[in-house]
CSV table of C-alpha atoms in Angstrom, one decimal:
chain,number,residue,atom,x,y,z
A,1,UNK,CA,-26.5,20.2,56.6
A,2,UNK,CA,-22.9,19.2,57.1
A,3,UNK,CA,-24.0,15.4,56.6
A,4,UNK,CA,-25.3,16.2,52.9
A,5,UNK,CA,-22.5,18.0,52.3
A,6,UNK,CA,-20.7,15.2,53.3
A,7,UNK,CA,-22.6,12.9,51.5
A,8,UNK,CA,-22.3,15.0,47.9
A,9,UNK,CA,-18.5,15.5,48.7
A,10,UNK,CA,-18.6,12.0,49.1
A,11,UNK,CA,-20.4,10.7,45.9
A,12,UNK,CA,-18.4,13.3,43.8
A,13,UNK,CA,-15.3,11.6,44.8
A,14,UNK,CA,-16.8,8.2,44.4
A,15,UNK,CA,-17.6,9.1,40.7
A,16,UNK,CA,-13.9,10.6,40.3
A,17,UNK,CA,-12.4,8.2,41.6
A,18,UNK,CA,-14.4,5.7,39.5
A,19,UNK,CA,-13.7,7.8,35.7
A,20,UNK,CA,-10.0,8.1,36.8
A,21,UNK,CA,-10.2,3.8,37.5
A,22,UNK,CA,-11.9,3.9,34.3
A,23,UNK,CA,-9.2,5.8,31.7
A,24,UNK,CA,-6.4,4.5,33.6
A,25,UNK,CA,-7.5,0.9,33.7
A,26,UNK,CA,-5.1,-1.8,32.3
A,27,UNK,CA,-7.0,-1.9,28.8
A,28,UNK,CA,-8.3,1.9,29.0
A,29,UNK,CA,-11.2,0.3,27.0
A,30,UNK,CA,-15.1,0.6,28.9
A,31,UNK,CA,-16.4,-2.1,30.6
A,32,UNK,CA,-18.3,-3.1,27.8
A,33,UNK,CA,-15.4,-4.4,25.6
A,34,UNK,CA,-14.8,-6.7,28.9
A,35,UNK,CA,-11.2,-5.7,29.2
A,36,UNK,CA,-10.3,-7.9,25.7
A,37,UNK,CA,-9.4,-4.7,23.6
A,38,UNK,CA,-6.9,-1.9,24.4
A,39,UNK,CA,-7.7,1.4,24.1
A,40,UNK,CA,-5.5,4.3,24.2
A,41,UNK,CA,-2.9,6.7,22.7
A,42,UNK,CA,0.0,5.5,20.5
A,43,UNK,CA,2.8,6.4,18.1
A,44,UNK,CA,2.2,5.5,14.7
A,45,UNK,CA,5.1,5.2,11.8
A,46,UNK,CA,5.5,8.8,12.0
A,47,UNK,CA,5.7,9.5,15.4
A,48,UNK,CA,2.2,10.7,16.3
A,49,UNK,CA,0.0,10.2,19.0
A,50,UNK,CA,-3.1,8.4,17.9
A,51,UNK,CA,-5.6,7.4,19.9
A,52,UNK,CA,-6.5,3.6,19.2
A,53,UNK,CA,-9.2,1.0,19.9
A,54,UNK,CA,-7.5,-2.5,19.3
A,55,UNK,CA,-9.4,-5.6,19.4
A,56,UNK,CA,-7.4,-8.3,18.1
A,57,UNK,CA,-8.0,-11.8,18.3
A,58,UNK,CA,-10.7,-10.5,21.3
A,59,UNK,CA,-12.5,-13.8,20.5
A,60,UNK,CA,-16.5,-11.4,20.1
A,61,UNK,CA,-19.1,-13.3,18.0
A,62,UNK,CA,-20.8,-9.9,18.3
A,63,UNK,CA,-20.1,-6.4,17.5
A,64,UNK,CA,-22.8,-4.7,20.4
A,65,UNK,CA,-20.0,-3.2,22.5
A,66,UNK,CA,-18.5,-1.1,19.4
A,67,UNK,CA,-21.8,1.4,19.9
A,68,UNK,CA,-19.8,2.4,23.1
A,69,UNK,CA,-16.3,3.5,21.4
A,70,UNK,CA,-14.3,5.7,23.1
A,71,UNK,CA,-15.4,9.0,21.0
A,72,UNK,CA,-11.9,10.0,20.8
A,73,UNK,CA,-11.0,7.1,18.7
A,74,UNK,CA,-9.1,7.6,15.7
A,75,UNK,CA,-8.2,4.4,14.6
A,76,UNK,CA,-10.2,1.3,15.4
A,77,UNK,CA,-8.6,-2.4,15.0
A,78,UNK,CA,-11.3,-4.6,15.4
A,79,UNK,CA,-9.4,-7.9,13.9
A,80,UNK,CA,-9.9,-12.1,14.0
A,81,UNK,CA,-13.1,-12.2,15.5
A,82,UNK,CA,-16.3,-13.7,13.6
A,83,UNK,CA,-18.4,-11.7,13.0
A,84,UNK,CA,-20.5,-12.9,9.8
A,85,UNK,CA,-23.3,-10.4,9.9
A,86,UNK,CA,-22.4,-7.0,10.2
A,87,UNK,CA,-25.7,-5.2,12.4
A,88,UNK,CA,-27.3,-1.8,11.3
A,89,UNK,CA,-25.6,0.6,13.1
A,90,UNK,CA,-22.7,-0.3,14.5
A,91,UNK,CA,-21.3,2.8,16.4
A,92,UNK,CA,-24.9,4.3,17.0
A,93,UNK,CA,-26.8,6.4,16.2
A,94,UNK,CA,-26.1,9.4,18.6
A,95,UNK,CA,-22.4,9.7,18.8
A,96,UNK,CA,-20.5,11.4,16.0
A,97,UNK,CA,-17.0,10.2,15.8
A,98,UNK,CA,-15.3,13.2,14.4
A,99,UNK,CA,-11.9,11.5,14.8
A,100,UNK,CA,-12.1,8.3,13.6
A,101,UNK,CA,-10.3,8.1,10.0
A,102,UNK,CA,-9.1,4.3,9.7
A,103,UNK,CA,-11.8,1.4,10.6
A,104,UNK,CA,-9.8,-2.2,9.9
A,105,UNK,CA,-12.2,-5.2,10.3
A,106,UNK,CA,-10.2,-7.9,8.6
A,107,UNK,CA,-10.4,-11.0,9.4
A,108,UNK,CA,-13.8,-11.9,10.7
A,109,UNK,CA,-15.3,-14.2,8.3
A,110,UNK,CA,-17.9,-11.2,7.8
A,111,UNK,CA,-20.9,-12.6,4.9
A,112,UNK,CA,-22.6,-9.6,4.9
A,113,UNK,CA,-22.6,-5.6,5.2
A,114,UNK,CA,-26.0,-4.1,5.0
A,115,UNK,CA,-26.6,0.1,3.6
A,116,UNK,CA,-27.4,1.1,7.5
A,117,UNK,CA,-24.6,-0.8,9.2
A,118,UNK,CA,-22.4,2.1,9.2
A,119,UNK,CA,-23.3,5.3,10.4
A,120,UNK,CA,-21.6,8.9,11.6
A,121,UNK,CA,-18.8,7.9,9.5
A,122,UNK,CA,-17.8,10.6,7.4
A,123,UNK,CA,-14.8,11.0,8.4
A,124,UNK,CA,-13.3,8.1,7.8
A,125,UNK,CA,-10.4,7.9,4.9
A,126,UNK,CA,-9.6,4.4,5.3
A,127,UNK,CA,-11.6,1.2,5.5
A,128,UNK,CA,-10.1,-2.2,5.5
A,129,UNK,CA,-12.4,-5.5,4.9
A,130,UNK,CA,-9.6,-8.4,3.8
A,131,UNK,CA,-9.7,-11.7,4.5
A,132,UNK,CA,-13.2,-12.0,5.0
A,133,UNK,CA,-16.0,-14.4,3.3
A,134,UNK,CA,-18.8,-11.5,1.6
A,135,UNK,CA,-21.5,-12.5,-0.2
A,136,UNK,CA,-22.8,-9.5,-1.9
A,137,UNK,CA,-25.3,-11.8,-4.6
A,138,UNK,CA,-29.4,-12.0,-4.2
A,139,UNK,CA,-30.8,-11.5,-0.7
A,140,UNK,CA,-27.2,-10.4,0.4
A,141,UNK,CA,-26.5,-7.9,-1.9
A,142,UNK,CA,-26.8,-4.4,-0.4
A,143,UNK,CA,-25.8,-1.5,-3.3
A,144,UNK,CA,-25.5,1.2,-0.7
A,145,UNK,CA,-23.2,-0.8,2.0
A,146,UNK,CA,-20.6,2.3,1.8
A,147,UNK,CA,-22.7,5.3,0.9
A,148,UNK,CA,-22.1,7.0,4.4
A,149,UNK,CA,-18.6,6.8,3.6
A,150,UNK,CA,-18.6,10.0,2.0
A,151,UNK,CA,-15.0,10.7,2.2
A,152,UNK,CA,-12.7,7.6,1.7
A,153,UNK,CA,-9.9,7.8,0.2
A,154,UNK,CA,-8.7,4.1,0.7
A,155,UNK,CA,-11.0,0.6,0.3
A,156,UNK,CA,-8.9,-2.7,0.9
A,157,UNK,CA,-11.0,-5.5,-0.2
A,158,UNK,CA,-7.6,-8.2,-0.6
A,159,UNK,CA,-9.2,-11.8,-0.1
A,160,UNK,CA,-12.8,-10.2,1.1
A,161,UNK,CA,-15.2,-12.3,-0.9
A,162,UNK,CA,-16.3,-16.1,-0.5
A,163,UNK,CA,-15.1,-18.5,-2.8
A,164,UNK,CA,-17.8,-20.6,-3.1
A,165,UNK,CA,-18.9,-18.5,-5.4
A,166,UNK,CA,-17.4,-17.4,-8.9
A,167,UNK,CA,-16.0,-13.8,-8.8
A,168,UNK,CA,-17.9,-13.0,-12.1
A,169,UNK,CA,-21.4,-13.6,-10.1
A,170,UNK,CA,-20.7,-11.1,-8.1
A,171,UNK,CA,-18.3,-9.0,-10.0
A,172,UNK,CA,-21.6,-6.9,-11.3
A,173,UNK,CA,-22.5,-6.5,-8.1
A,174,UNK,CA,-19.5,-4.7,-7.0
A,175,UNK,CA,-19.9,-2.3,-9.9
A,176,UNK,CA,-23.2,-1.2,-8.5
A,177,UNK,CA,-22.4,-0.8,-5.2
A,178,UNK,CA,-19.6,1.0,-6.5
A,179,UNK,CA,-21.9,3.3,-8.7
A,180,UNK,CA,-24.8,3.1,-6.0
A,181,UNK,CA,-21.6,4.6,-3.2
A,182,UNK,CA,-20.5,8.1,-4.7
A,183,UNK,CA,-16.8,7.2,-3.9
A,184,UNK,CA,-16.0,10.2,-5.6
A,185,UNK,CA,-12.9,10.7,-3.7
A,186,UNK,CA,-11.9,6.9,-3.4
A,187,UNK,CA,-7.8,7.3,-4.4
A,188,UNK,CA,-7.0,3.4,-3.5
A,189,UNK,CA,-8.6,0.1,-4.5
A,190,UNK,CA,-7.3,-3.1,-4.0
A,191,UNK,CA,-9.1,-6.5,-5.0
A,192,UNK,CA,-6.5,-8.5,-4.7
A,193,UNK,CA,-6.7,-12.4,-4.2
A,194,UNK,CA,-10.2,-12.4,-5.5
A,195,UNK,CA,-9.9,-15.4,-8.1
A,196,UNK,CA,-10.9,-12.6,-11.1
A,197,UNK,CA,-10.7,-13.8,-14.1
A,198,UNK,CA,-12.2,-10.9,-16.2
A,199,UNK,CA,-12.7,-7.4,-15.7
A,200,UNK,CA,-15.7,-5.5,-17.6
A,201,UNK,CA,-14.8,-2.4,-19.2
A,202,UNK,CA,-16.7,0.1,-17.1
A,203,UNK,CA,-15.9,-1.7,-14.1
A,204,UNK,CA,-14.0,1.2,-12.5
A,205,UNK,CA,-15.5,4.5,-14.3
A,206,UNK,CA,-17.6,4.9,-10.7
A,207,UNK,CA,-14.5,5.9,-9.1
A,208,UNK,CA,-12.9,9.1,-10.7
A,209,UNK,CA,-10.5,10.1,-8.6
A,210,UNK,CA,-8.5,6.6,-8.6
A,211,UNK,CA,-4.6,6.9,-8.4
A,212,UNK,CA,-3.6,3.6,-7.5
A,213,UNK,CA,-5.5,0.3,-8.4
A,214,UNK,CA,-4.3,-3.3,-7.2
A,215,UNK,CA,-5.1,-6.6,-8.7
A,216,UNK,CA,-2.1,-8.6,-8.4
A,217,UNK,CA,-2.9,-12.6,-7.6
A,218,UNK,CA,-5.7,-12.9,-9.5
A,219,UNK,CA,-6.8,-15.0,-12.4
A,220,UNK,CA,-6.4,-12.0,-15.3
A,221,UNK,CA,-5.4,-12.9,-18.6
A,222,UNK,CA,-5.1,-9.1,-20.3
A,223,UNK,CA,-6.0,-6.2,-18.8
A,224,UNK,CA,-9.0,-4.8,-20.6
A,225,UNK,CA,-9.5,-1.7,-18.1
A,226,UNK,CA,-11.5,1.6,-19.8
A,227,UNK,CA,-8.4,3.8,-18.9
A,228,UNK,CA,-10.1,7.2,-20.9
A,229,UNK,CA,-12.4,7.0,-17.5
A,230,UNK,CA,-9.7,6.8,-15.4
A,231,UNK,CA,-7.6,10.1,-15.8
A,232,UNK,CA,-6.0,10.0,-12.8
A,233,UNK,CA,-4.8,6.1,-12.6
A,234,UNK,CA,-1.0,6.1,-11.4
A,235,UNK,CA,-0.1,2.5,-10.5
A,236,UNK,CA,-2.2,-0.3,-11.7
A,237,UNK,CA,-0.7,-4.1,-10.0
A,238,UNK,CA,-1.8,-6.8,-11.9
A,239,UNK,CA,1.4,-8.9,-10.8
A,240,UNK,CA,1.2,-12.5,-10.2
A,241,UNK,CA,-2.1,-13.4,-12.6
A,242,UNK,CA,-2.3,-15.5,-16.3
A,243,UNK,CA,-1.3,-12.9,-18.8
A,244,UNK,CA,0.9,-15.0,-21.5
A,245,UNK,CA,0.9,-11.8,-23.5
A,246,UNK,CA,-1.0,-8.3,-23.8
A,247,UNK,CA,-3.7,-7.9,-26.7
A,248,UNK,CA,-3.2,-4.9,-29.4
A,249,UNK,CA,-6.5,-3.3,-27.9
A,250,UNK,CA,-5.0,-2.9,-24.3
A,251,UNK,CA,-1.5,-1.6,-25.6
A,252,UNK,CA,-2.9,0.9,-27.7
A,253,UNK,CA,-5.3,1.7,-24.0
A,254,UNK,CA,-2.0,1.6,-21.9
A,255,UNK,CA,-0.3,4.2,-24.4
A,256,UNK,CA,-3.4,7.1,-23.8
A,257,UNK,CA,-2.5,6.7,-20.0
A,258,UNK,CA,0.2,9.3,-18.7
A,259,UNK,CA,2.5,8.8,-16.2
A,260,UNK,CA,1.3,5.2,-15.2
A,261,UNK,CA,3.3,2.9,-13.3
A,262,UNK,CA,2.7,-0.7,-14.2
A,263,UNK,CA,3.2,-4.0,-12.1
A,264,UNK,CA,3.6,-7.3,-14.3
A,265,UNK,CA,5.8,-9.2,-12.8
A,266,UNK,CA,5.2,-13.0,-11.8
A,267,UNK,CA,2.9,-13.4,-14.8
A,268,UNK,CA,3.4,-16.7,-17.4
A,269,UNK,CA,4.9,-14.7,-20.2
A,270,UNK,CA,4.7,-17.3,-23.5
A,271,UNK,CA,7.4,-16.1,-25.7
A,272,UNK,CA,6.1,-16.7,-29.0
A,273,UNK,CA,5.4,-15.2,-31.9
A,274,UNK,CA,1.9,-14.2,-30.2
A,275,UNK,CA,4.2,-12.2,-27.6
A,276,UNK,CA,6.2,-10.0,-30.5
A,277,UNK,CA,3.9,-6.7,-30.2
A,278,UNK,CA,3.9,-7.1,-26.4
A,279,UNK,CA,8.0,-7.4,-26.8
A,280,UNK,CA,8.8,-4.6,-28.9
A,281,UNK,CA,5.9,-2.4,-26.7
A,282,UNK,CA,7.8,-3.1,-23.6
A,283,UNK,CA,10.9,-2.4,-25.4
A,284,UNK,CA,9.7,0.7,-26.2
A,285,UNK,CA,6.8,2.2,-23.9
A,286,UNK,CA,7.5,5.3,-21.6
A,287,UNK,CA,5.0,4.0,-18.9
A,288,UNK,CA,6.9,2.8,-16.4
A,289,UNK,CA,7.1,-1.2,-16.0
A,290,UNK,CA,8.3,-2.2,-12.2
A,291,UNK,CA,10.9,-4.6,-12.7
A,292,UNK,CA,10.0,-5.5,-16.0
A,293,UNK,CA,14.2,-7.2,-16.0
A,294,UNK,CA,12.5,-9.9,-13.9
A,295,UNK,CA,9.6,-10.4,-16.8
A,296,UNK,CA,10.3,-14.2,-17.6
A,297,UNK,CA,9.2,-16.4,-20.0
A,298,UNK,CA,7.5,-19.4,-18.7
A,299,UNK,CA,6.8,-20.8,-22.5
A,300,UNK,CA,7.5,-20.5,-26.0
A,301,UNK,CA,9.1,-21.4,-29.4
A,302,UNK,CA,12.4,-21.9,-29.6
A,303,UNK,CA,12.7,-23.0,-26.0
A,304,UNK,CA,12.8,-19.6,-24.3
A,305,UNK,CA,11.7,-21.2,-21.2
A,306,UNK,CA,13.4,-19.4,-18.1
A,307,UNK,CA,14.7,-16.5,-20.1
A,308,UNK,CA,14.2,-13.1,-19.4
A,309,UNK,CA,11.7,-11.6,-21.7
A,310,UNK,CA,13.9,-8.5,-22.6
A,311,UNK,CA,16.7,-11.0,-23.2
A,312,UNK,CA,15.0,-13.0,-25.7
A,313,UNK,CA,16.1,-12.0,-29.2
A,314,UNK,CA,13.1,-10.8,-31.5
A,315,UNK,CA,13.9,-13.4,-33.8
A,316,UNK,CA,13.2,-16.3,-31.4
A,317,UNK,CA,9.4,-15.3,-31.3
A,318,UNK,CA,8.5,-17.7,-33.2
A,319,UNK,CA,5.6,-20.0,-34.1
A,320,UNK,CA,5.7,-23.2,-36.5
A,321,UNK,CA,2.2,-24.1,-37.4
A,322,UNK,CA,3.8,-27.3,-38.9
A,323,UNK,CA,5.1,-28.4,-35.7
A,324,UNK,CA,2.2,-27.9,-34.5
A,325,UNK,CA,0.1,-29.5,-36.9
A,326,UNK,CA,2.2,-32.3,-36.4
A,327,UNK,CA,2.1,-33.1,-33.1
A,328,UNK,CA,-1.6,-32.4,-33.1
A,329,UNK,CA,-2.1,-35.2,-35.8
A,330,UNK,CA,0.5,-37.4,-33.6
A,331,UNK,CA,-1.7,-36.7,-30.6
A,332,UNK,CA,-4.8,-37.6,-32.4
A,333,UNK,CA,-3.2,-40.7,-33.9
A,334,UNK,CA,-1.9,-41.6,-30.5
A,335,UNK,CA,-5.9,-41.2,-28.5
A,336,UNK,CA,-7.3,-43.1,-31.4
A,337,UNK,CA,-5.1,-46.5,-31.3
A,338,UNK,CA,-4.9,-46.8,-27.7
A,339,UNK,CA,-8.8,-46.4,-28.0
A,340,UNK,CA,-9.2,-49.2,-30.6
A,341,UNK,CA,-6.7,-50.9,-28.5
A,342,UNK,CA,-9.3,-50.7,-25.6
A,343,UNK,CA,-12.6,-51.8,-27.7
A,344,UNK,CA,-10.7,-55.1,-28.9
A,345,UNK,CA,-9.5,-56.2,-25.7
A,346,UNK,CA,-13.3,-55.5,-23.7
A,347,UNK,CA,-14.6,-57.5,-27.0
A,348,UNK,CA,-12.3,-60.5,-26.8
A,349,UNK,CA,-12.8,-60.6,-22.6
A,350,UNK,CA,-16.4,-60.8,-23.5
A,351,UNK,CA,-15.8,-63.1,-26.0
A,352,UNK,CA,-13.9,-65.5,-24.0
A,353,UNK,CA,-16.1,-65.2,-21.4
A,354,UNK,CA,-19.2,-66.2,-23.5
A,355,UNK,CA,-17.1,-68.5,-26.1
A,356,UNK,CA,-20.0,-71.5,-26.0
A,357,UNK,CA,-22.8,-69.0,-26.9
A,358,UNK,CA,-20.3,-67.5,-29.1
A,359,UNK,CA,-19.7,-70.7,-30.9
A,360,UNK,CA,-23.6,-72.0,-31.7
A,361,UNK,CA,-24.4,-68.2,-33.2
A,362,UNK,CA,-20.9,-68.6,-35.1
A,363,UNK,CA,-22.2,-71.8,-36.3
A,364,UNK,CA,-25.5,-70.7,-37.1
A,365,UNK,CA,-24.4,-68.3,-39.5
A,366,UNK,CA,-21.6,-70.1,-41.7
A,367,UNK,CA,-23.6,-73.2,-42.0
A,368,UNK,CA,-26.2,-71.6,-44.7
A,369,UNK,CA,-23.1,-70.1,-46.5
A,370,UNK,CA,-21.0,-73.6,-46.5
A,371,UNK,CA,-24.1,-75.7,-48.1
A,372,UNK,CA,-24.9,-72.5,-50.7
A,373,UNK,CA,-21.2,-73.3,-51.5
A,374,UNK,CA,-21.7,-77.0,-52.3
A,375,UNK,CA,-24.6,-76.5,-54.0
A,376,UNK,CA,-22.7,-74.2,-56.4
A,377,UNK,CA,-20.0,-76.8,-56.7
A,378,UNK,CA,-22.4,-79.8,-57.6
A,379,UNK,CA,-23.8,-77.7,-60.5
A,380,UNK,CA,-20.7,-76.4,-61.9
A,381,UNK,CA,-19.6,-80.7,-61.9
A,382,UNK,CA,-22.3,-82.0,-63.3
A,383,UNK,CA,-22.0,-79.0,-66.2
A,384,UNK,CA,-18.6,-80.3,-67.2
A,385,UNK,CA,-19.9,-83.8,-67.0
A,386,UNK,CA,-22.1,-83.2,-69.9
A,387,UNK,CA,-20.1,-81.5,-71.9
């Protein structure tokens, strides 16, 4: 009897001893993560205790070890691995992580997400996917990949997608998985570093409780957004693209928006006579333009190159269709001599080259016109001979 008690006394502490080795281990983490992440509590920016899962630069092809997460993770860091296909159910099925709010897998060359790769999730306010390679196009494409996250408030998709492929391919795409989501309470989007190039009017509508929306370093040339779907937009970044100038149709779209905080700085402003209703809007708007003193004007007529837009005097938006004209004919002009230029010296190589075969088909030709010529000759003699 006193040996089994012995023996259970024995195995309890064995077990103890083991779970306190465990949570005060040098990474905290279980023995699954193979002691490459860190787990634990610590401060964030305002001076809370968080409890974190970081895996940084942990060197996993594989994401197996995330179905055992500490359960009292709140933020998970799972960062510079390779990953490139995301598997169904990543945490599990069984545990419900009631704590975890911010999931940050950036970095890990993931291709695809599939609809059932994340699960127990509704918690989370804050998922961040940049700097990966997606491919959300044909076999790839999954509509519901963030269905289950029924309460995010923040998506960071900066540099997600794969550039072998164009971002209007996919572009559609994203507007169904947005649709096919209900991110009804997504406040923060940002796309940027995507190569866009155009946006499609309903591209956003999906997400009705945007504030802020970012697309600076993309390819944009206006900003044809549906703002009327959009009541609650706040700050929309679309520094740092190709906009020379803003079309009528968006300015009169900017004006309906209320209390909107606009980003268009680093863009090639071309201070023409295309950028006068653009001018006198920014003059005049009561959005408000973030450093719009640092707009600059990258071209124009007369030279306004390097000048501040707001600097520019209305009067030097001008364009001279003569000038143009001119230099357009000049241009032409130009191409076409140095092309005839081209055509006569390839002919007179060729004919140099070939000058003896040249010669007998030169001479085979003029003879019949030199004795028509003396024939003619002989008759118009021998006419004023008789005479």
């Amino acid at each position: 009897m006193v040996t089994l008690k012995f023996l259970v006394i024995t195995n309890f502490l064995v077990l103890l001893t083991d779970h306190i080795s465990w949570a005060f281990s040098s990474t905290g983490c279980p023995s699954e993560f193979k002691e490459m992440c860190e787990c634990g509590f610590k401060s964030n920016e305002h001076g809370k205790k968080i409890y974190v899962t970081n895996c940084t630069n942990a060197g996993f092809d594989n994401a197996m070890m995330l179905r055992n997460l500490p359960p009292n993770t709140e933020v998970l860091i799972f960062v510079g691995n390779e990953i490139r296909d995301l598997p169904l159910n990543i945490f599990g099925q069984e545990t419900v992580y009631e704590k975890l709010h911010t999931i940050d897998f950036s970095d890990n060359r993931i291709q695809t997400i599939k609809g059932r790769t994340f699960h127990n999730v509704a918690n989370v306010t804050k998922l961040i996917l940049n700097d990966n390679d997606l491919y959300i196009i044909s076999k790839d494409h999954h509509p519901r990949m963030f269905s289950n996250f029924v309460n995010l408030k923040e998506l960071h998709l900066r540099n997600a997608f794969t550039e072998k492929i164009k971002a209007g391919d996919y572009l559609n795409n994203l507007v169904e998985i947005f649709e096919n989501s209900s991110l009804n309470h997504l406040r923060v989007l940002n796309m940027e570093n995507n190569e866009i190039s155009g946006i499609y009017q309903g591209e956003f509508c999906s997400l009705p409780a945007l504030e802020e929306l970012y697309l600076a370093d993309n390819h944009l040339k206006d900003i044809p957004l549906n703002f009327s779907c959009l009541n609650y937009l706040k700050v929309l970044d679309v520094g740092n693209n190709f906009i020379p100038y803003l079309s009528d149709k968006t300015i009169k779209s900017l004006e309906v928006t209320k209390h909107l905080k606009l980003n268009l700085t680093s863009n090639p402003f071309e201070c023409d006579c295309r950028m006068t209703q653009t001018y006198h809007w920014m003059q005049s708007t009561s959005l408000t333009l973030v450093n719009r003193e640092h707009f600059y004007c990258y071209d124009g007529f007369p030279p306004n190159i390097g000048k501040t837009v707001l600097s520019v005097h209305p009067s030097d938006l001008q364009c001279v269709p003569d000038l143009i004209e001119v230099n357009y004919h000049t241009s032409a002009f130009i191409v076409l001599t140095i092309g005839l230029a081209f055509i006569v010296i390839v002919l007179s190589v060729l004919i140099y080259k070939n000058k003896t075969t040249v010669g007998i088909y030169v001479n085979r030709l003029i003879r019949p016109i030199q004795s028509k010529f003396h024939y003619v000759s002989l008759e118009r003699r021998d006419a004023t001979m008789d005479v």
